[in-house]
Coordinates of C-alpha atoms and ligand atoms in Angstrom, one line a residue:
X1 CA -27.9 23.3 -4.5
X2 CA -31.3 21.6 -4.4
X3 CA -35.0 23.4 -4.5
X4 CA -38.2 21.8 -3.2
X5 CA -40.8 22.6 -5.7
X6 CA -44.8 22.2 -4.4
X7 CA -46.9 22.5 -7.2
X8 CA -50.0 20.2 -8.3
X9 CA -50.2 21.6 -11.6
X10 CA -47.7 19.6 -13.6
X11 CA -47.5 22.2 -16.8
X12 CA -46.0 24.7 -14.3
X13 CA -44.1 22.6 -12.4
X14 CA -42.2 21.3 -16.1
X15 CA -41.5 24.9 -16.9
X16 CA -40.4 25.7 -13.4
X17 CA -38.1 22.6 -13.2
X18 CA -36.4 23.7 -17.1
X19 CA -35.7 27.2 -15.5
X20 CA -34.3 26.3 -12.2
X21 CA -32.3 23.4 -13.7
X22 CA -31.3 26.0 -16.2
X23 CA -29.7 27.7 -13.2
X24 CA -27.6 24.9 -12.2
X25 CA -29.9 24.0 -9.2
X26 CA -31.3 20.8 -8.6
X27 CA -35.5 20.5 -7.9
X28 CA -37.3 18.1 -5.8
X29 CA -40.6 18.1 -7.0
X30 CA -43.9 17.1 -5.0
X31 CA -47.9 17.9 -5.2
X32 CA -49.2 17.5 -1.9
X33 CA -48.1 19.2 1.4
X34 CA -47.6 15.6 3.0
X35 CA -45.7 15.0 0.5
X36 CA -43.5 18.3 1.6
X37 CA -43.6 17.9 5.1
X38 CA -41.7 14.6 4.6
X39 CA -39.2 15.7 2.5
X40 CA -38.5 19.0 4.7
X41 CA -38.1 16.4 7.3
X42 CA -35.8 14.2 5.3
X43 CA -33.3 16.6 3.3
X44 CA -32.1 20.7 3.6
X45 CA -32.9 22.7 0.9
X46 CA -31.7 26.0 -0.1
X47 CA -35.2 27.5 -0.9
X48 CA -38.8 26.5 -1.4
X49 CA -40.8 27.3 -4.4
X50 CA -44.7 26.0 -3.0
X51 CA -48.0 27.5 -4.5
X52 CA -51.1 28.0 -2.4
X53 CA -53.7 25.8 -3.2
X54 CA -52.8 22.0 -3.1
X55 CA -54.6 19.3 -2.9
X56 CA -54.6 18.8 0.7
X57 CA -54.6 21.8 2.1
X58 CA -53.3 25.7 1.7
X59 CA -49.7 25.7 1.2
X60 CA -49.2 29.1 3.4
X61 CA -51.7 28.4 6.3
X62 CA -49.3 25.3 7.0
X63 CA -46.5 26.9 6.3
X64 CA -45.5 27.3 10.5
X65 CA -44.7 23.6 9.9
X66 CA -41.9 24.3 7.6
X67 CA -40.6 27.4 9.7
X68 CA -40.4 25.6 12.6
X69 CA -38.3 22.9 11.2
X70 CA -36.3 25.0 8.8
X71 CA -36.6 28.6 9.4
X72 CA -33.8 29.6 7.7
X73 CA -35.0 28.3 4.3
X74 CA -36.1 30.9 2.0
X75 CA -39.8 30.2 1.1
X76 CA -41.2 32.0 -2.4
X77 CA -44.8 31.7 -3.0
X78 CA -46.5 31.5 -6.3
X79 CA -50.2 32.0 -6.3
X80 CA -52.9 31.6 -8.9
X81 CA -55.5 33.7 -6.8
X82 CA -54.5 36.9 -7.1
X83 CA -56.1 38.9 -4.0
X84 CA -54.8 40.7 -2.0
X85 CA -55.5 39.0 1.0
X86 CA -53.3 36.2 -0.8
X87 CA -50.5 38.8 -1.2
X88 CA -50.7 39.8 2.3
X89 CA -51.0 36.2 4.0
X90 CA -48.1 35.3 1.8
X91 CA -46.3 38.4 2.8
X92 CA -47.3 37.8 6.5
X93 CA -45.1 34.6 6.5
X94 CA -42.5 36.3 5.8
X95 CA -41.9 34.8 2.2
X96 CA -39.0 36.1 0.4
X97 CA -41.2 36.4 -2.4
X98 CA -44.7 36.3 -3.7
X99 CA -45.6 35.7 -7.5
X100 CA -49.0 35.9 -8.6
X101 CA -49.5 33.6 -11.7
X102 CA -49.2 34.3 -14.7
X103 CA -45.6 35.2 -13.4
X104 CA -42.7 35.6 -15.6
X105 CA -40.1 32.7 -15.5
X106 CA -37.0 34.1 -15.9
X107 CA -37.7 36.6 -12.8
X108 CA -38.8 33.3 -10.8
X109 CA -35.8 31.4 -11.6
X110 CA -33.6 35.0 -10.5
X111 CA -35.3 35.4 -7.5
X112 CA -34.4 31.6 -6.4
X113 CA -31.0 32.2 -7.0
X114 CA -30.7 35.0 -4.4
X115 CA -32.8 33.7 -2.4
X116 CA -31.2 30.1 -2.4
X117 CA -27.9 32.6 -2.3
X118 CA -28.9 34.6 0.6
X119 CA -29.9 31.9 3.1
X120 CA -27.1 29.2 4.8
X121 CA -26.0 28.0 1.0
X122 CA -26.3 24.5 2.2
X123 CA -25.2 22.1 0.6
X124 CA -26.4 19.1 0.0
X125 CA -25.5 15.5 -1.0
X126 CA -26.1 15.1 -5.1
X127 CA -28.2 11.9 -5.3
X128 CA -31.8 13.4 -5.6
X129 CA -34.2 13.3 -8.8
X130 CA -34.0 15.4 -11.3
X131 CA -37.3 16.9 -11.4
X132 CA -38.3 13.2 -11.6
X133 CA -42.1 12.6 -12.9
X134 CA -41.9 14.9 -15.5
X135 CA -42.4 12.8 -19.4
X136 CA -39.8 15.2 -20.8
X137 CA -35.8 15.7 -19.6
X138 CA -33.7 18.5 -20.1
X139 CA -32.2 22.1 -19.3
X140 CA -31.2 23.0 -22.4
X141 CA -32.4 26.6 -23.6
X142 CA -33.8 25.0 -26.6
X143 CA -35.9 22.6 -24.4
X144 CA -37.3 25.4 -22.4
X145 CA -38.7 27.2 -25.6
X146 CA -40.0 23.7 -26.0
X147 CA -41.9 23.7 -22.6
X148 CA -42.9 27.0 -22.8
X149 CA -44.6 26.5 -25.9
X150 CA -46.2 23.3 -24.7
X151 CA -47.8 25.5 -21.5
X152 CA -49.3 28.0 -24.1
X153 CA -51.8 25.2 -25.8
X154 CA -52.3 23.5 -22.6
X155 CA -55.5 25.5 -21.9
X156 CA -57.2 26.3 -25.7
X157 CA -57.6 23.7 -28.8
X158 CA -55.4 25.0 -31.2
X159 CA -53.7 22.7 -33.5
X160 CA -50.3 22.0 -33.1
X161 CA -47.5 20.7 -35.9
X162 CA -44.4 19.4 -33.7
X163 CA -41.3 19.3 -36.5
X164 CA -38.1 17.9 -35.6
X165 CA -35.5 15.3 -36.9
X166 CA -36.6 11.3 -35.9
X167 CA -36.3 10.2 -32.6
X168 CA -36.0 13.7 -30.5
X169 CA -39.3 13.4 -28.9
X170 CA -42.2 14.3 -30.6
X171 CA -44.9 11.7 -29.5
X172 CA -43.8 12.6 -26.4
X173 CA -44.5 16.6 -26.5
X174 CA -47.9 15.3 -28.3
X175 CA -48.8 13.1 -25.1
X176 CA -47.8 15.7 -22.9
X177 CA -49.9 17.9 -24.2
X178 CA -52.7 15.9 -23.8
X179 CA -51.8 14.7 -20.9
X180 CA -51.5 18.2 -18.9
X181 CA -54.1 19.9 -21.1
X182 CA -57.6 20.3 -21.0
X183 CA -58.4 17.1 -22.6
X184 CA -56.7 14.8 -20.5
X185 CA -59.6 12.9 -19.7
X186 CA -60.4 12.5 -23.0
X187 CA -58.6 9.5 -25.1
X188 CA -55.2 10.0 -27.1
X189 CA -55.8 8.8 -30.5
X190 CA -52.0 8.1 -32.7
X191 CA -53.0 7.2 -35.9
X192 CA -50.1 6.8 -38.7
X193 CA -50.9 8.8 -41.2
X194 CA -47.9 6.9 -43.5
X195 CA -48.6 3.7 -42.6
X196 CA -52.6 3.2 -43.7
X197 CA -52.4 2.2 -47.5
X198 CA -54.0 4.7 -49.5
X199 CA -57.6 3.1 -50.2
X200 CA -58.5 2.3 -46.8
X201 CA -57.5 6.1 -45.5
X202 CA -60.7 7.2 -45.6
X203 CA -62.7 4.6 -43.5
X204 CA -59.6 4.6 -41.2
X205 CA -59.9 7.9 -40.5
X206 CA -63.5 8.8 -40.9
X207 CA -65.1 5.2 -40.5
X208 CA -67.5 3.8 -43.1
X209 CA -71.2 2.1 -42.4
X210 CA -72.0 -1.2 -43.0
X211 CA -72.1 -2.5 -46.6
X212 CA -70.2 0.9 -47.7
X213 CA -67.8 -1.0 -49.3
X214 CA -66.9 -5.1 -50.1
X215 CA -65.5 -6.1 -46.7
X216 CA -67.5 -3.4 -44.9
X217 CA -69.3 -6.0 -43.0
X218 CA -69.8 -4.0 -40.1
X219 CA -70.3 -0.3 -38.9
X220 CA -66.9 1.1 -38.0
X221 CA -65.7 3.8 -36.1
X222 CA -63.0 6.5 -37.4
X223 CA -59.9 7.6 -36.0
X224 CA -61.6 11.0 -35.6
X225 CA -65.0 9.9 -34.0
X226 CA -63.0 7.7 -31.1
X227 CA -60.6 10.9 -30.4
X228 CA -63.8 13.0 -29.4
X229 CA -63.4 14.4 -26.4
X230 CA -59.5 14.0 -26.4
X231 CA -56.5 14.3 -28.9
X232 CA -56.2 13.0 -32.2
X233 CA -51.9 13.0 -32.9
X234 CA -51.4 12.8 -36.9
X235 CA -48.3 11.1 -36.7
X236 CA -45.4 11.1 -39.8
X237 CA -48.0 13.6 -41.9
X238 CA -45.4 14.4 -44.1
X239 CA -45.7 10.7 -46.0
X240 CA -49.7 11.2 -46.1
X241 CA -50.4 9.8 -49.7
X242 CA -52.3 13.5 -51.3
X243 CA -55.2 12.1 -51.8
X244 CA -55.7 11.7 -48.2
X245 CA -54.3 14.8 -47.4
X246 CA -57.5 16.2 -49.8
X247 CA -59.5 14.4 -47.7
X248 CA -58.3 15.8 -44.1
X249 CA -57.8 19.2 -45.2
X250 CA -61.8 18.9 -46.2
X251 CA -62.9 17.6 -42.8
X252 CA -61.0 20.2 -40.9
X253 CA -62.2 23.3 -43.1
X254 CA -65.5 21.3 -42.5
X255 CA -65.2 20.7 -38.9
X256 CA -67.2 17.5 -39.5
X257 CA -66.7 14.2 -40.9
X258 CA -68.8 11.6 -42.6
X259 CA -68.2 7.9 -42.5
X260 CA -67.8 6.4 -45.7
X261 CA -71.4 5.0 -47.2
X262 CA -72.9 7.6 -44.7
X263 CA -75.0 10.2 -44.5
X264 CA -75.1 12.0 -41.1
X265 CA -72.5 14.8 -40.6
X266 CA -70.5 13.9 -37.6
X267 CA -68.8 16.9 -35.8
X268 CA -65.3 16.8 -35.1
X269 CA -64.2 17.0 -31.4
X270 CA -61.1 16.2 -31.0
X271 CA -57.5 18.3 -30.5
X272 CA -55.7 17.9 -33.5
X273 CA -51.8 17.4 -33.2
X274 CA -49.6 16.7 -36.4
X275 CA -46.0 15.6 -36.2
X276 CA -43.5 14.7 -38.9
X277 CA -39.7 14.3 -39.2
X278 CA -39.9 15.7 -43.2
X279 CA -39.0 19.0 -43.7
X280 CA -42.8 20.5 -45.3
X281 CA -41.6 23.5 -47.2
X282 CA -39.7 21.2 -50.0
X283 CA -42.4 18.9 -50.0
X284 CA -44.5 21.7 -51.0
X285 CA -42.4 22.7 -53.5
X286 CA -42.0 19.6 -54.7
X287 CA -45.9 19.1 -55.0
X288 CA -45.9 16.5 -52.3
X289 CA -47.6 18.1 -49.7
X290 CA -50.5 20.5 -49.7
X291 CA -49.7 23.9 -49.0
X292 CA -53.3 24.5 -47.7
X293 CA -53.5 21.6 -45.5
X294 CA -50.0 22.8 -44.1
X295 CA -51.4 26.3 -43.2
X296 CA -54.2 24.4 -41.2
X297 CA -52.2 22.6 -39.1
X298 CA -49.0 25.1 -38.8
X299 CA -51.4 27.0 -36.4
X300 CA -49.0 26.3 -33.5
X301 CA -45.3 25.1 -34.7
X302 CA -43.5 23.4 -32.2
X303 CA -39.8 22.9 -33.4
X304 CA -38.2 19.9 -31.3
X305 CA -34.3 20.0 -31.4
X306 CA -31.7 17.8 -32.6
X307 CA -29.9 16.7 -29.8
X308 CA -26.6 17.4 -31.1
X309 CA -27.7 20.8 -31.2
X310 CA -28.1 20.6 -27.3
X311 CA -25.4 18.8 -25.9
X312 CA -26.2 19.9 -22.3
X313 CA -29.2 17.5 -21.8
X314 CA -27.0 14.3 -23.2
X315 CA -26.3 13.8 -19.4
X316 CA -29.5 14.2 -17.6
X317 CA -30.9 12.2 -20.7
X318 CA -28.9 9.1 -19.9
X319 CA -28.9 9.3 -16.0
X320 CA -32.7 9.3 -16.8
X321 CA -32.3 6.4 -18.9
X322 CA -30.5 4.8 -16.8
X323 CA -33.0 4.9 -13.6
X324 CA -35.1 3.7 -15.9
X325 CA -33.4 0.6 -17.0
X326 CA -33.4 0.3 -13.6
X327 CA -36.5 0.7 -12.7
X328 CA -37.6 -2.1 -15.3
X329 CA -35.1 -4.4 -13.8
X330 CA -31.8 -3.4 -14.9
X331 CA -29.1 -3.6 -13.1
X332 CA -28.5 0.2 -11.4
X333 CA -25.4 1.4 -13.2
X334 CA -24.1 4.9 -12.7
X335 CA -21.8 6.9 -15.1
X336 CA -18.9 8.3 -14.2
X337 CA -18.5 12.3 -15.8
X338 CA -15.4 10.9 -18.1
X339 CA -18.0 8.4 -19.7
X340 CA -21.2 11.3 -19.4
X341 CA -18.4 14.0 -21.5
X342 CA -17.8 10.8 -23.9
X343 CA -21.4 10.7 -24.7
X344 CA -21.6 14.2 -24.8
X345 CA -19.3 14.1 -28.2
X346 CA -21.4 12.1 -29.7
X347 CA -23.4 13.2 -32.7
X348 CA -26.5 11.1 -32.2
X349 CA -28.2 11.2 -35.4
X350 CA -30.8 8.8 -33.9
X351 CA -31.3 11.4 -31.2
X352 CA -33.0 10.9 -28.1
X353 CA -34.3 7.5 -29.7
X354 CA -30.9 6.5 -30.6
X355 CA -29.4 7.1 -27.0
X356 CA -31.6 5.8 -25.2
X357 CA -31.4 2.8 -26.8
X358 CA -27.5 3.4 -26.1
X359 CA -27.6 3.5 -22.1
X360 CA -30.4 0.2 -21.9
X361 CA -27.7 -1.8 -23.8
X362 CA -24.9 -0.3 -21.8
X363 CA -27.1 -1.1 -18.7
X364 CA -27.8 -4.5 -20.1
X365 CA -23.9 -5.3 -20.9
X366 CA -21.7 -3.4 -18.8
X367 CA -19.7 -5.5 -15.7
X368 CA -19.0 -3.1 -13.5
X369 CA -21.6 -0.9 -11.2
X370 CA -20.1 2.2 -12.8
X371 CA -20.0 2.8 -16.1
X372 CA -16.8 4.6 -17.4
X373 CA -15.3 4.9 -21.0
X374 CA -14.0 1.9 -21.7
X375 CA -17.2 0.5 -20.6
X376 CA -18.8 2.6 -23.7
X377 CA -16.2 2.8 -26.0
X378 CA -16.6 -1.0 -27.6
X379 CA -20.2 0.0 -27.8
X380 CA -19.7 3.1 -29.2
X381 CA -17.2 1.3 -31.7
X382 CA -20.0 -1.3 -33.1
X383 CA -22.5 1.5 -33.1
X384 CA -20.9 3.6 -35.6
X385 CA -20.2 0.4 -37.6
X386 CA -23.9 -0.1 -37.8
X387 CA -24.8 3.3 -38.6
X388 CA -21.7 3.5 -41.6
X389 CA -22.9 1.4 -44.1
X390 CA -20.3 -0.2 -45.8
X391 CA -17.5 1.4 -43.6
X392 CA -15.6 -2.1 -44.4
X393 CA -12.4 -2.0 -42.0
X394 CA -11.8 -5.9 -42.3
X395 CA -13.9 -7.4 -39.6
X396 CA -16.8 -7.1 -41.0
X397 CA -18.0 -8.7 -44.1
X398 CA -16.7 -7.6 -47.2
X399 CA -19.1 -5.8 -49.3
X400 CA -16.4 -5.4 -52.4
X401 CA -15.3 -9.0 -52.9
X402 CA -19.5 -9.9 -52.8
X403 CA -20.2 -7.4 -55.2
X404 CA -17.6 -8.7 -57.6
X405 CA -18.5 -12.3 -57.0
X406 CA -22.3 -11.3 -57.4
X407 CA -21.5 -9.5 -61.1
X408 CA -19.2 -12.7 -62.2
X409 CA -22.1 -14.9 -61.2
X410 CA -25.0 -13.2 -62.7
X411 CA -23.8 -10.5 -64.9
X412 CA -27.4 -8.9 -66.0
X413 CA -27.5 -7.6 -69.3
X414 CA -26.6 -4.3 -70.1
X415 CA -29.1 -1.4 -69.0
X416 CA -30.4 -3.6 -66.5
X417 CA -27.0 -3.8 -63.7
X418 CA -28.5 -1.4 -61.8
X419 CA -32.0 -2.8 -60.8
X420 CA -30.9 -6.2 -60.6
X421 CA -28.1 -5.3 -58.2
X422 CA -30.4 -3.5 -56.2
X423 CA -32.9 -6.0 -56.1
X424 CA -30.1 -8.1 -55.4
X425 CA -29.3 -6.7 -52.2
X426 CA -32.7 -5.1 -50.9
X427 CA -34.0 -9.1 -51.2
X428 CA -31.9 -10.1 -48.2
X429 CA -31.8 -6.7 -46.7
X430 CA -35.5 -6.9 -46.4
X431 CA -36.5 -10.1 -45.5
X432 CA -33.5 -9.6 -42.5
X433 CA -35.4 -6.9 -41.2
X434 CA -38.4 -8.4 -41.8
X435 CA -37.6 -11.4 -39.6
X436 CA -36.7 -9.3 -36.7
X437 CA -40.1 -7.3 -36.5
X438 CA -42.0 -10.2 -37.4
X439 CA -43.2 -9.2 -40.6
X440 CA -44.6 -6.0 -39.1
X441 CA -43.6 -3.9 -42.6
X442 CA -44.5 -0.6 -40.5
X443 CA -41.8 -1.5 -37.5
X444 CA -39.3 -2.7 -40.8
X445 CA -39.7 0.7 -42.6
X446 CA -39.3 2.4 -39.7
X447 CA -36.2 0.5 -39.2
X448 CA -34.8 0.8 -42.3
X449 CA -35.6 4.5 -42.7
X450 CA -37.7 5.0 -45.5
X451 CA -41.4 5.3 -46.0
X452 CA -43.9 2.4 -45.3
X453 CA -45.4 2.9 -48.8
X454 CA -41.9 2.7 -50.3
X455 CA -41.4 -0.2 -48.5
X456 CA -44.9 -2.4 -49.4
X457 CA -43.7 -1.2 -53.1
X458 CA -40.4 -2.7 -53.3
X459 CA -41.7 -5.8 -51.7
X460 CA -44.6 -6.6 -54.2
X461 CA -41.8 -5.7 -57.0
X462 CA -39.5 -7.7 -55.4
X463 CA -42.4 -10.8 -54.7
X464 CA -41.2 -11.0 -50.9
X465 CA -44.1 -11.8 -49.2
X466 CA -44.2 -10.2 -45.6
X467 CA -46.5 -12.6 -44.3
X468 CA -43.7 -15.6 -44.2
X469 CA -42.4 -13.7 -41.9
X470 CA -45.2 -13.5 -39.3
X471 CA -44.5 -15.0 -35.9
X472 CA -46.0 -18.1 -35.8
X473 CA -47.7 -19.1 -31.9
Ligands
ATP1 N1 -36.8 14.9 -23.7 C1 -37.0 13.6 -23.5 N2 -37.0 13.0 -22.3 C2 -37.2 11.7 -22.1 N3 -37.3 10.8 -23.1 C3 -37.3 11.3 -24.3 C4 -37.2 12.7 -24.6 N4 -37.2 12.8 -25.9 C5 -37.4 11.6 -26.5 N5 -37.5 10.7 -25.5 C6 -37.6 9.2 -25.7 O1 -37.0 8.9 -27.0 C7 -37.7 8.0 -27.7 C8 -38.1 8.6 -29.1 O2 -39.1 9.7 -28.9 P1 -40.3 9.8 -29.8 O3 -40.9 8.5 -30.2 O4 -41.2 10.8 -29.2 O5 -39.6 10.5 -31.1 P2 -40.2 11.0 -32.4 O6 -39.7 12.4 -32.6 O7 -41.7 10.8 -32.5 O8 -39.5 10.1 -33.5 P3 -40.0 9.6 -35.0 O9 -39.9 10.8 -35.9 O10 -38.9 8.6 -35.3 O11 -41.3 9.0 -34.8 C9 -38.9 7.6 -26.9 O12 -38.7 6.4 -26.2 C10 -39.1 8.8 -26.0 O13 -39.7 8.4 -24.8
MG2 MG1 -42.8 9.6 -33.7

């Protein structure tokens, strides 16, 4: 059963579309009554959620339109002005419901259902968007803690630390936020906290003056003086090398910053977001995080959730995937539900990251219009031979018989077998990776999975220059 949603403001609309999804229905979502009248016109629905004020025009003093071409529908009317001459014009329209905002959610999605129950039921053929628009899919439970979260900082500046496992969305929640927020017109600033080495942290961050430093041949900007007015998203915080952490944690108790070789007290304006895939509490324990610096930015925790953990949004995930392989030129595959349960049972330790990837190569590769399981099972074959390392099963190359041929040849003295077989094998490994992002170390390190520092160590140990791999024009 499908619901037409008419609501401009896109932080209520998201929640809206989790809890209605949540109950099995499908929502068509638009922002403008035109918008509405068209789609009234095209498709039946078994209720209307619409609020009031839109941007062309009062959502109930039009709302004869909709009656006279469905009058059966349902209609249930949110409204953020709560007078009561809304009340009564809603109630004069004979809206099965009114709901002045804030309402609560879980009443709003109940009411749909009987409302949606207690009209004709009609049903209605499946192919619609799933609350298309909206930056972040799924139904899950866990994902609607995630929304509802997201709507609570939309309209104040408190800092928010978004935890979660690689790949399961957490620049996204930090774009949304600033996206829907109040500082959408502001500019969102990503800075890699991970990825600056640790001397030039500072002017990266704060900027430096002219002459400051050798090099400093010119008056630069910091991170946080172009984020005023908008978001600044510290992104992997976790690997922030501690003396930079020192330095952040000062210019937040300060609320100012300084540019390096600089004198005038600059004041900070900018939403602070954090994000990082490590787990803080052991990295505190461990001495490898500030524990201060984590109680600054822990003002607002936003936990995003494996997917594994929410196997319900694996298939809206990769529907949405696909449209949008399609929509970049793909060919339009769909799944069939044997192939969508298949994916389902995957673990996905890359998360949304690594199925995403997943559907644009199965868009890319599969034959058929339809993708069924033995469409995805070769893929899913090759995929967990590239996540296994050394998961020999004969095909691939033997990692035993080089290993023995490797210690014949070279034999390193004793006490030394270790490194040198390391080196050994991080020397190709490397400059592999390195060739496919183009020397970019910070792509490579994200690639390989460790930390970009790590990475520019091991490579000056091991003298591979990154630069021979840069792409040439
Ligand atoms: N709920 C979602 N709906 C749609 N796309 C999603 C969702 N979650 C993640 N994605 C997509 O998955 C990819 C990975 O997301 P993102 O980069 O935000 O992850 P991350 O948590 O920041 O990962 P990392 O820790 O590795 O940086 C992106 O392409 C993003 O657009
Ligand atoms: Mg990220």
């Amino acid at each position: 059963m499908s619901v037409l949603l008419v609501e401009d403001d896109m932080s209520i609309a998201i929640v809206i579309t989790a809890a209605l999804e949540a109950e099995g229905f499908d929502v068509v979502h638009c922002q403008t009554i035109e918008e509405r009248d068209r789609l009234i016109a095209q498709q039946t629905f078994s209720a209307m959620v619409t609020d009031v004020m839109l941007p062309d025009g009062d959502g109930i003093e039009t709302i004869e339109r909709v009656r006279s071409l469905r009058p059966d529908m349902p209609v249930v009317i949110l409204s953020a002005q709560n007078t009561l001459d809304t009340a009564v014009r809603a109630t004069d329209t004979g809206a099965f419901e009114y709901f002045p905002k804030p309402f609560d959610i879980d009443e709003l999605a109940r009411t749909v259902r009987q409302a949606a129950g207690n009209g004709q039921g009609n049903v209605h053929d499946g192919d619609e968007p799933l609350g298309d628009g909206l930056p972040l899919v799924g139904r899950s439970p866990a994902m609607q803690s995630v929304f509802r979260m997201i709507t609570r900082v939309l309209r104040n500046d408190l800092t928010v630390l978004i935890l979660g496992e690689s790949g399961t969305g957490k620049e996204l929640v930090a774009e949304a936020i600033h996206q829907l927020g109040n500082r959408r017109t502001g500019p969102f600033v990503a800075v890699n906290t991970a990825a600056i080495p640790a001397e030039l942290i500072e002017s990266e961050l704060f900027g430096h003056e002219k002459g400051a430093f050798t090099g400093a041949v010119a008056r630069h900007e910091g991170k946080f003086e172009q984020a005023a007015g908008g978001t600044l998203f510290l992104d992997e915080i976790g690997d922030m090398p501690m003396q930079a952490q020192t330095r952040l944690l000062r210019a937040l108790q300060s609320g100012t910053v300084r540019r390096v070789g600089g004198r005038e007290e600059i004041k900070l304006d900018a939403r602070i977001i954090a994000a990082t895939n490590k787990d803080l509490e052991p990295e505190i324990a461990a001495g490898r995080f500030r524990e201060d610096l984590y109680y600054r930015l822990n003002v607002v925790p936003i936990s995003m959730p494996p997917l594994r953990d929410r196997p319900e949004d694996i298939e809206v995930l990769a529907r949405h995937f696909l449209q949008h392989a399609a929509n970049e030129g793909l060919p339009k595959r769909q799944l069939t539900s044997e192939a969508a349960e298949l994916l389902r049972k995957q673990p996905w330790r890359g998360n949304v990251r690594e199925l995403k990837n997943f559907i644009y190569r199965l868009a890319l590769l599969a034959r058929e219009d339809a993708i069924d399981v033995e469409s995805i099972n070769p893929l899913l074959a090759a995929e967990s031979q590239g996540s296994q390392a050394g998961a020999g099963d004969g095909s691939a190359v033997d990692i035993d018989t080089a290993v023995s041929q490797w210690l014949a040849a070279e034999r390193p003295a004793d006490g030394s077998i270790y490194a040198s077989a390391m080196a050994a094998f991080e020397r190709p490994l490397f400059a592999e990776i390195l060739k496919e992002t183009g020397g970019n170390q910070l792509r490579a390190a994200h690639a390989l999975g460790i930390n970009r520092n790590t990475l520019r160590k091991r490579l000056s140990e091991l003298e591979l220059d990154p630069e021979a791999f840069a792409r040439r024009p």
